[in-house]
mmCIF file of C-alpha atoms in Angstrom:
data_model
loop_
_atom_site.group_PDB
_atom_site.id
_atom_site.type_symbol
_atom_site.label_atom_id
_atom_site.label_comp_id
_atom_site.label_asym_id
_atom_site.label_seq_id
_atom_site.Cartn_x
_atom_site.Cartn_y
_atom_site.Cartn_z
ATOM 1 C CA UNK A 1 62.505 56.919 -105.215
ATOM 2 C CA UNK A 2 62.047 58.365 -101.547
ATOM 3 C CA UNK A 3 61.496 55.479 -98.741
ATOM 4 C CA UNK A 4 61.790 54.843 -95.186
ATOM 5 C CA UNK A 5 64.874 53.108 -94.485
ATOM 6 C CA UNK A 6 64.932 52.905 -90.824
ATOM 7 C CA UNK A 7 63.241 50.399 -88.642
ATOM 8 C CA UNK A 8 61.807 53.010 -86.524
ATOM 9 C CA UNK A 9 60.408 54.836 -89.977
ATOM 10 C CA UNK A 10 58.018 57.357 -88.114
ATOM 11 C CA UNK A 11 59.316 59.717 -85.827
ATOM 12 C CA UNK A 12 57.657 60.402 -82.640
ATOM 13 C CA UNK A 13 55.327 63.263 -82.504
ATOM 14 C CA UNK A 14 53.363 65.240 -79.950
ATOM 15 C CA UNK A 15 49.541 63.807 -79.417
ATOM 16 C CA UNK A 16 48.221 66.868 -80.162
ATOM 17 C CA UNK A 17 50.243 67.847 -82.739
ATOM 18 C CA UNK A 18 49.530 64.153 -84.592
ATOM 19 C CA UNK A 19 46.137 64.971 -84.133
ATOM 20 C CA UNK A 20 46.311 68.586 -86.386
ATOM 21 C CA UNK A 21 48.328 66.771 -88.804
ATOM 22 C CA UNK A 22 45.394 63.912 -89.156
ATOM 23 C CA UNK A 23 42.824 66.551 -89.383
ATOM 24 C CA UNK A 24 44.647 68.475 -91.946
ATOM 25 C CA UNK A 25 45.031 65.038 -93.831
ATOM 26 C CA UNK A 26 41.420 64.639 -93.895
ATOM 27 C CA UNK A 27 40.672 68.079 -95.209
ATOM 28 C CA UNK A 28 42.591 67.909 -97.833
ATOM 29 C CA UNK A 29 41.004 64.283 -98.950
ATOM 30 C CA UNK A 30 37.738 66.215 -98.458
ATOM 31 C CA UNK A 31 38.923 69.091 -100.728
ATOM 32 C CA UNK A 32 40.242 66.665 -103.379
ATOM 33 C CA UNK A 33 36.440 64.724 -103.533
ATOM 34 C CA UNK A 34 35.114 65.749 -106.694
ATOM 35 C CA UNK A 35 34.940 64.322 -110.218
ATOM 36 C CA UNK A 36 35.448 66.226 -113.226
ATOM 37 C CA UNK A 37 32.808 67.412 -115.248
ATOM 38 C CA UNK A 38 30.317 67.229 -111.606
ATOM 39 C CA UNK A 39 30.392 70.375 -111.365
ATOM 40 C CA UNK A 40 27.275 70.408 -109.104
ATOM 41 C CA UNK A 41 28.702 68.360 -106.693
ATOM 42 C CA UNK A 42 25.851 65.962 -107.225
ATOM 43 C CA UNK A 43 27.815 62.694 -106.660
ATOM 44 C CA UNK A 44 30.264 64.325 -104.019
ATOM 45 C CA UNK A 45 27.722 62.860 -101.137
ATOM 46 C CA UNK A 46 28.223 59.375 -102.457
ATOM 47 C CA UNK A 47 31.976 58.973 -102.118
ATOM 48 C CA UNK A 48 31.854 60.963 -98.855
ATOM 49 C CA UNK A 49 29.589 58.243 -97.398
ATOM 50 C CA UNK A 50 31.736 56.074 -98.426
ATOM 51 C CA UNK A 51 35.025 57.926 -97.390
ATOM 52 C CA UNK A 52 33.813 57.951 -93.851
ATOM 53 C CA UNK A 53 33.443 54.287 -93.540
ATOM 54 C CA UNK A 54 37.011 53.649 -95.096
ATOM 55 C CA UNK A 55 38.496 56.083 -92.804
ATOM 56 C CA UNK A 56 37.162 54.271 -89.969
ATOM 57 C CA UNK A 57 37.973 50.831 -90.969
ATOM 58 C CA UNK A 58 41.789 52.165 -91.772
ATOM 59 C CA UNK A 59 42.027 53.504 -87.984
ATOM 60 C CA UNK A 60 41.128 50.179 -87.020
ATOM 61 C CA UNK A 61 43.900 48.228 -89.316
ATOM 62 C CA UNK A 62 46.592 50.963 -88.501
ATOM 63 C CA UNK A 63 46.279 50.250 -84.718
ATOM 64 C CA UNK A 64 46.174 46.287 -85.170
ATOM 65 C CA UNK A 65 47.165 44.919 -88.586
ATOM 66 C CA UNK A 66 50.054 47.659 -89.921
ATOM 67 C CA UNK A 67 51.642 50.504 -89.560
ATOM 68 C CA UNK A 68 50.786 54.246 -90.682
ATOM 69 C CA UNK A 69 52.088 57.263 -90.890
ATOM 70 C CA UNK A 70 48.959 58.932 -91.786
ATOM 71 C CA UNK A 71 45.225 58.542 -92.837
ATOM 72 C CA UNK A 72 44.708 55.604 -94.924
ATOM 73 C CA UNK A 73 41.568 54.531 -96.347
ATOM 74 C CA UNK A 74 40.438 50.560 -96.022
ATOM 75 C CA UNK A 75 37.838 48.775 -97.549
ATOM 76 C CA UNK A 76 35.528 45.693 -97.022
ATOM 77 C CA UNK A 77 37.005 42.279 -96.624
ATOM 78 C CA UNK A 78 41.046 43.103 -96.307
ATOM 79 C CA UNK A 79 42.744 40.798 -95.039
ATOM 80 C CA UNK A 80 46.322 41.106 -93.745
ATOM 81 C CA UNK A 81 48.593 38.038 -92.735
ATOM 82 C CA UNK A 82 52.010 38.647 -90.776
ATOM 83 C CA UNK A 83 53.078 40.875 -87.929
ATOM 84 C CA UNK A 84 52.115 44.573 -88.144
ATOM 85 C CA UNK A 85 55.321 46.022 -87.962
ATOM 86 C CA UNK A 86 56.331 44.164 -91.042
ATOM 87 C CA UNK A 87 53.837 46.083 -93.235
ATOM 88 C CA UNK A 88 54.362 50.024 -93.353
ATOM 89 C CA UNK A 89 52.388 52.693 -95.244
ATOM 90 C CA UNK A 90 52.557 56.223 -95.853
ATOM 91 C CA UNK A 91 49.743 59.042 -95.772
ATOM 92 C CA UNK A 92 46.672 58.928 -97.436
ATOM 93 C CA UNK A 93 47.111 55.325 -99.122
ATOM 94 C CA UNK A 94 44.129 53.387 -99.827
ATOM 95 C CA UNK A 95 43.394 50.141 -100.045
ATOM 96 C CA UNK A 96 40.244 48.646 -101.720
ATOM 97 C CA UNK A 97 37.605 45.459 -100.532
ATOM 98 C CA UNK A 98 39.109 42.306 -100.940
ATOM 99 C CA UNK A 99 42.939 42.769 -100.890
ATOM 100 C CA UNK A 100 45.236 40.347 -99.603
ATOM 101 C CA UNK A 101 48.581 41.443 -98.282
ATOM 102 C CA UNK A 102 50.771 38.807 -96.761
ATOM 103 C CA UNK A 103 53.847 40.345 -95.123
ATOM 104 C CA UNK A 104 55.482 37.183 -93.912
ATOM 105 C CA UNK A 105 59.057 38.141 -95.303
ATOM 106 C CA UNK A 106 62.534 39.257 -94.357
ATOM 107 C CA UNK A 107 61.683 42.674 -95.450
ATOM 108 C CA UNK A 108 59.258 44.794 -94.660
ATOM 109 C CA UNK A 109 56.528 45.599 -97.246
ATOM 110 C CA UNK A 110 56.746 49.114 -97.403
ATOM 111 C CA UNK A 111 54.373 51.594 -99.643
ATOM 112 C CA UNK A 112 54.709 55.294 -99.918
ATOM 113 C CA UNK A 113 52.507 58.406 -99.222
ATOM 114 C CA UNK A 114 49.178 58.555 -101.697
ATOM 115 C CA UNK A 115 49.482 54.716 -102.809
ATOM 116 C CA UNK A 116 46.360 52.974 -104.179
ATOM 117 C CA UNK A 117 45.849 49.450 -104.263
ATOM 118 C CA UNK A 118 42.945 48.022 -105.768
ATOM 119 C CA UNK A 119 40.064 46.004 -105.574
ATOM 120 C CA UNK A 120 41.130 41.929 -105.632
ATOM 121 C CA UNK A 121 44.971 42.636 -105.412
ATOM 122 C CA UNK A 122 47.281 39.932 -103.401
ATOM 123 C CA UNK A 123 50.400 40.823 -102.805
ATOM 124 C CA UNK A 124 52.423 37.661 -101.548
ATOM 125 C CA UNK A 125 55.973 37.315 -101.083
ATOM 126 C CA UNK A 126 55.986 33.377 -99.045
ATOM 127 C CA UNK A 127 53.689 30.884 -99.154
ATOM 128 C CA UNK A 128 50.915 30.069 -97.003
ATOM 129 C CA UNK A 129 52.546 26.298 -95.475
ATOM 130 C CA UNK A 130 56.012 27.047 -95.131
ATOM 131 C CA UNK A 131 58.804 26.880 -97.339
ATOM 132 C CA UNK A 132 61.536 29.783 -98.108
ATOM 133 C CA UNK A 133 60.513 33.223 -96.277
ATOM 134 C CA UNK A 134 59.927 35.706 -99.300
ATOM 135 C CA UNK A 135 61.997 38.867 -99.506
ATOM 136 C CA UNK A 136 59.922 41.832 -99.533
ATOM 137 C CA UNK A 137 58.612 44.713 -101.827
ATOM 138 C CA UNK A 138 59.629 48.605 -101.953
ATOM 139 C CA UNK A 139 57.049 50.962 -103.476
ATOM 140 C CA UNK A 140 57.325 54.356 -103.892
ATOM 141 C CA UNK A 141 55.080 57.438 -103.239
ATOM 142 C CA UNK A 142 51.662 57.962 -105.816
ATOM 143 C CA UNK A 143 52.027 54.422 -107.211
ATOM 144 C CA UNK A 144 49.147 52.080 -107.859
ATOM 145 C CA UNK A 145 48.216 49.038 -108.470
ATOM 146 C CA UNK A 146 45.329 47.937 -110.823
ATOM 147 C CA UNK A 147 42.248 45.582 -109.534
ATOM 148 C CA UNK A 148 43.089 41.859 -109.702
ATOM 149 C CA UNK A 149 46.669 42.113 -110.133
ATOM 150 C CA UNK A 150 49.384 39.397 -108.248
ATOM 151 C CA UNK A 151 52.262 40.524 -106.723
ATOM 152 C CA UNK A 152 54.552 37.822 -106.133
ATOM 153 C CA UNK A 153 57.617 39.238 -103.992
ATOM 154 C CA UNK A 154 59.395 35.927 -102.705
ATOM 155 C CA UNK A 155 62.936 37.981 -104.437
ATOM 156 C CA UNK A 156 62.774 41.569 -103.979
ATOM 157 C CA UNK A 157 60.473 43.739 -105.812
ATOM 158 C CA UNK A 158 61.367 47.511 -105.815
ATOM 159 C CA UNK A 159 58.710 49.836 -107.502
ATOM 160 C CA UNK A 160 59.376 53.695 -108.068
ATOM 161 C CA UNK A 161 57.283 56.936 -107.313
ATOM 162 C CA UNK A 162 54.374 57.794 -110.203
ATOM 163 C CA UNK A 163 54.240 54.095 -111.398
ATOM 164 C CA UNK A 164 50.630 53.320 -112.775
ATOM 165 C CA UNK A 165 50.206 49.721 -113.053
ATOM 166 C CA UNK A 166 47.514 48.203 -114.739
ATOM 167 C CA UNK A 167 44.610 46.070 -113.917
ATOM 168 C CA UNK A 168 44.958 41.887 -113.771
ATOM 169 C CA UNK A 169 49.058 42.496 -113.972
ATOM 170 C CA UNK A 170 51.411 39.680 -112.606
ATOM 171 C CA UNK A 171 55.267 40.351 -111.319
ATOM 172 C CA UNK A 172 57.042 36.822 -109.818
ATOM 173 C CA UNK A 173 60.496 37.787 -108.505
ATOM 174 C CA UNK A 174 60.949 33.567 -108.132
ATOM 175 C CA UNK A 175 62.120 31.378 -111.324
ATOM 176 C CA UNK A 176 61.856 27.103 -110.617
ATOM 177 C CA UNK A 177 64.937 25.392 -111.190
ATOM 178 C CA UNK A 178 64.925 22.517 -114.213
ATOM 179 C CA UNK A 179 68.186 21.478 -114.942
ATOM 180 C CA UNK A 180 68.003 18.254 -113.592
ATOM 181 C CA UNK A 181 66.098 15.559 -115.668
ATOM 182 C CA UNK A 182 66.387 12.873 -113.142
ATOM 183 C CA UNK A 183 64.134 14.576 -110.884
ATOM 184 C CA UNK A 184 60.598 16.574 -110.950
ATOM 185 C CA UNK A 185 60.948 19.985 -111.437
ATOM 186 C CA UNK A 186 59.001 20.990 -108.458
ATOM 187 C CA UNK A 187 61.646 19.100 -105.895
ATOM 188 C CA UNK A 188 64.284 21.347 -107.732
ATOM 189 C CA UNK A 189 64.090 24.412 -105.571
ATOM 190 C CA UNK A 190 63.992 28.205 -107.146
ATOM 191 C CA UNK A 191 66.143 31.211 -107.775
ATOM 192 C CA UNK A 192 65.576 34.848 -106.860
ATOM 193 C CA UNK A 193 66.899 37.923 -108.821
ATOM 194 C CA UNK A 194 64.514 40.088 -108.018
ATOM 195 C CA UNK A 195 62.123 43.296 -110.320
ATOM 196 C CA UNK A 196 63.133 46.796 -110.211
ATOM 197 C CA UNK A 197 60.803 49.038 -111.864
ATOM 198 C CA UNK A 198 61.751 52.647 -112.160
ATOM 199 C CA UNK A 199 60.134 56.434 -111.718
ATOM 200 C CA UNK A 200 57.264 57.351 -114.105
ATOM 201 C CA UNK A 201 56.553 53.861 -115.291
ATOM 202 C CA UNK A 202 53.367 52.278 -116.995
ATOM 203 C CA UNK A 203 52.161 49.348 -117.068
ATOM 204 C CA UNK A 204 49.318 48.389 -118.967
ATOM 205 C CA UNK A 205 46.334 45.517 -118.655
ATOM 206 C CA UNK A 206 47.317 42.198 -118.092
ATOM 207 C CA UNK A 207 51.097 42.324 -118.192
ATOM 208 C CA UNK A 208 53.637 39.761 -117.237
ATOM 209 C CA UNK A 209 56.675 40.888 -115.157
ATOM 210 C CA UNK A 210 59.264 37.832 -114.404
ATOM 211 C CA UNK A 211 62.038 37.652 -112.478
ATOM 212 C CA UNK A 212 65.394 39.544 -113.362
ATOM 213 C CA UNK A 213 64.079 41.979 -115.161
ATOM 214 C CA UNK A 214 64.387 45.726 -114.666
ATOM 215 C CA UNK A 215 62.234 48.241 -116.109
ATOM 216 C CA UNK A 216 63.566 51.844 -116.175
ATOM 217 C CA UNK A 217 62.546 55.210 -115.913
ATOM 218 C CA UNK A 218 59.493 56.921 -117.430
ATOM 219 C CA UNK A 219 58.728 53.528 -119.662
ATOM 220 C CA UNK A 220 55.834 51.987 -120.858
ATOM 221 C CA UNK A 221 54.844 48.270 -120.990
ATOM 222 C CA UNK A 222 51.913 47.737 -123.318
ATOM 223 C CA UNK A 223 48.967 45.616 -122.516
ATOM 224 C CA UNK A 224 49.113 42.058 -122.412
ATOM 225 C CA UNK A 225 53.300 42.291 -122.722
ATOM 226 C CA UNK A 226 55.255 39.254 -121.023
ATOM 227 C CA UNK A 227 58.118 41.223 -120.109
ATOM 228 C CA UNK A 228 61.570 38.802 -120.019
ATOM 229 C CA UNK A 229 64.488 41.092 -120.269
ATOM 230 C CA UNK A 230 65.309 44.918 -119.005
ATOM 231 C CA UNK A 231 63.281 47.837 -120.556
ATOM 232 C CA UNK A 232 65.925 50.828 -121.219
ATOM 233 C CA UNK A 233 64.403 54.277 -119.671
ATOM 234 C CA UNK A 234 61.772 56.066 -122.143
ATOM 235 C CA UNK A 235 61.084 52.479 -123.936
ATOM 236 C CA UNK A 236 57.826 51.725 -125.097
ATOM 237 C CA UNK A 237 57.750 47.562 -125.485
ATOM 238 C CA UNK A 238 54.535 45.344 -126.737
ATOM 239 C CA UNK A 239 53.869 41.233 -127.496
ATOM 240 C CA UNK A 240 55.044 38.140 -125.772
ATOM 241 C CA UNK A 241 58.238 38.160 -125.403
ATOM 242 C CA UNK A 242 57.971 41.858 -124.800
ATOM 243 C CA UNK A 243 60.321 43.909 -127.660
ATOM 244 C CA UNK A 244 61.157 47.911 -128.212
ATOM 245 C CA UNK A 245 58.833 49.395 -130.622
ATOM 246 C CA UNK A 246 59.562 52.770 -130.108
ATOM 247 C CA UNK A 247 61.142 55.296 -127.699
ATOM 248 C CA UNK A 248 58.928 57.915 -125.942
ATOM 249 C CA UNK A 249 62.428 60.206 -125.773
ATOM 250 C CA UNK A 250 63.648 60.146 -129.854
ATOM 251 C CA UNK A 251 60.625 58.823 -131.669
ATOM 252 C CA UNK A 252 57.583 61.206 -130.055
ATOM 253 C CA UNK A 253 57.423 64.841 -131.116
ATOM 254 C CA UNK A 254 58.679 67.539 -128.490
ATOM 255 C CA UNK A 255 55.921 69.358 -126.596
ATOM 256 C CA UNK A 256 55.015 72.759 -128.060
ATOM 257 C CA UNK A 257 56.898 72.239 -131.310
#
């Protein structure tokens, strides 16, 4: 996965020559805005509307709530807790009405070029009155995240490039500790091992990722899996606790043959 690791991540640039790259940026949204099988361009006027307005609202976050490198598309009722330099995106992300991203954390929340995240997401790595500062989350370039999902990075999360994660999914990097029978479990504290999920990874509806676990390369987590333990690269696991059912690499037919 390719990700700013500096903490000046943007280099400077000429005005004017920022200005051509946000224009070419824009024209190539513009010549991406179609759907399939429109072939009339019927419905192209809708989502141009409403490009416009997204646009607009995303200059106005990137020059008070976080930090861009390019166009990034916002919609209604974001809302964005922590300072702005702790929150860095890429070009032509988009972020959907009614997101919450908190990015009160040692690290910075960082997201690729071309990232979507949608419609009723939080992403949260501390809580809202004090108590340990979360770490942070790493995600890498055309990622997404499904509507409704919770992102809970208090450890570290780390998510690859091409990752499609599903809608109403949940990944806690945080375990409570219970050892101790004398004493409530929530006085006990927690522990932090933190997620890595790898390249090529997806993650279907309403998925469970806990803490500790790492999921690699080019896997797939099926709907409704509670994921406790690593996922090998390839690996396609189902149920609660999430198990191997079959391999995408040894068990799938070869293309063309």
């Amino acid at each position: 996965m390719n990700e700013p690791t500096s903490n000046a991540p943007f280099p400077p640039v000429n005005g004017n020559a920022l200005k051509r790259s946000r224009f070419r940026e824009i024209a190539g949204i513009l010549g991406r805005l179609r759907y399939a099988g429109d072939e009339d361009g019927r419905f192209r006027k809708y989502i141009l509307c409403h490009l416009v307005w997204t646009i607009l609202r995303g200059f106005f976050y990137s020059l008070f709530k976080f930090t861009s490198s390019g166009v990034i598309s916002v919609g209604t009722r974001v809302r964005v807790v922590g300072p702005k330099n702790n929150l860095v995106f890429g070009k032509r992300c988009k972020i959907e009405r009614c997101v919450y991203l908190q990015a009160i954390s040692r690290s910075k929340l960082r997201f690729g070029d071309d990232v979507t995240i949608c419609e009723g997401t939080m992403v949260r790595p501390s809580g809202h009155w004090g108590g340990n500062l979360g770490s942070g989350l790493v995600m890498g370039h055309r990622s997404s995240i499904g509507a409704y999902s919770f992102i809970g990075c208090a450890g570290s999360i780390s998510i690859g490039d091409d990752v499609m994660i599903g809608p109403r999914i949940t990944i806690i990097a945080e375990n409570h500790n219970f050892s101790d029978l004398t004493r409530p479990m929530n006085g006990q504290g927690v522990n932090n091992r933190g997620v890595i999920i790898g390249n090529d990874v997806w993650i279907g509806a309403c998925a469970t990722i806990l803490d500790g676990v790492t999921i690699g390369d080019h896997a797939i987590i099926a709907a409704g899996a509670v994921v406790t333990r690593d996922v090998e690269p390839y690996a396609i696991v189902a149920g609660v606790p999430a198990r191997k059912v079959r391999s995408r690499k040894t068990d799938l037919p070869a293309h063309g043959g």
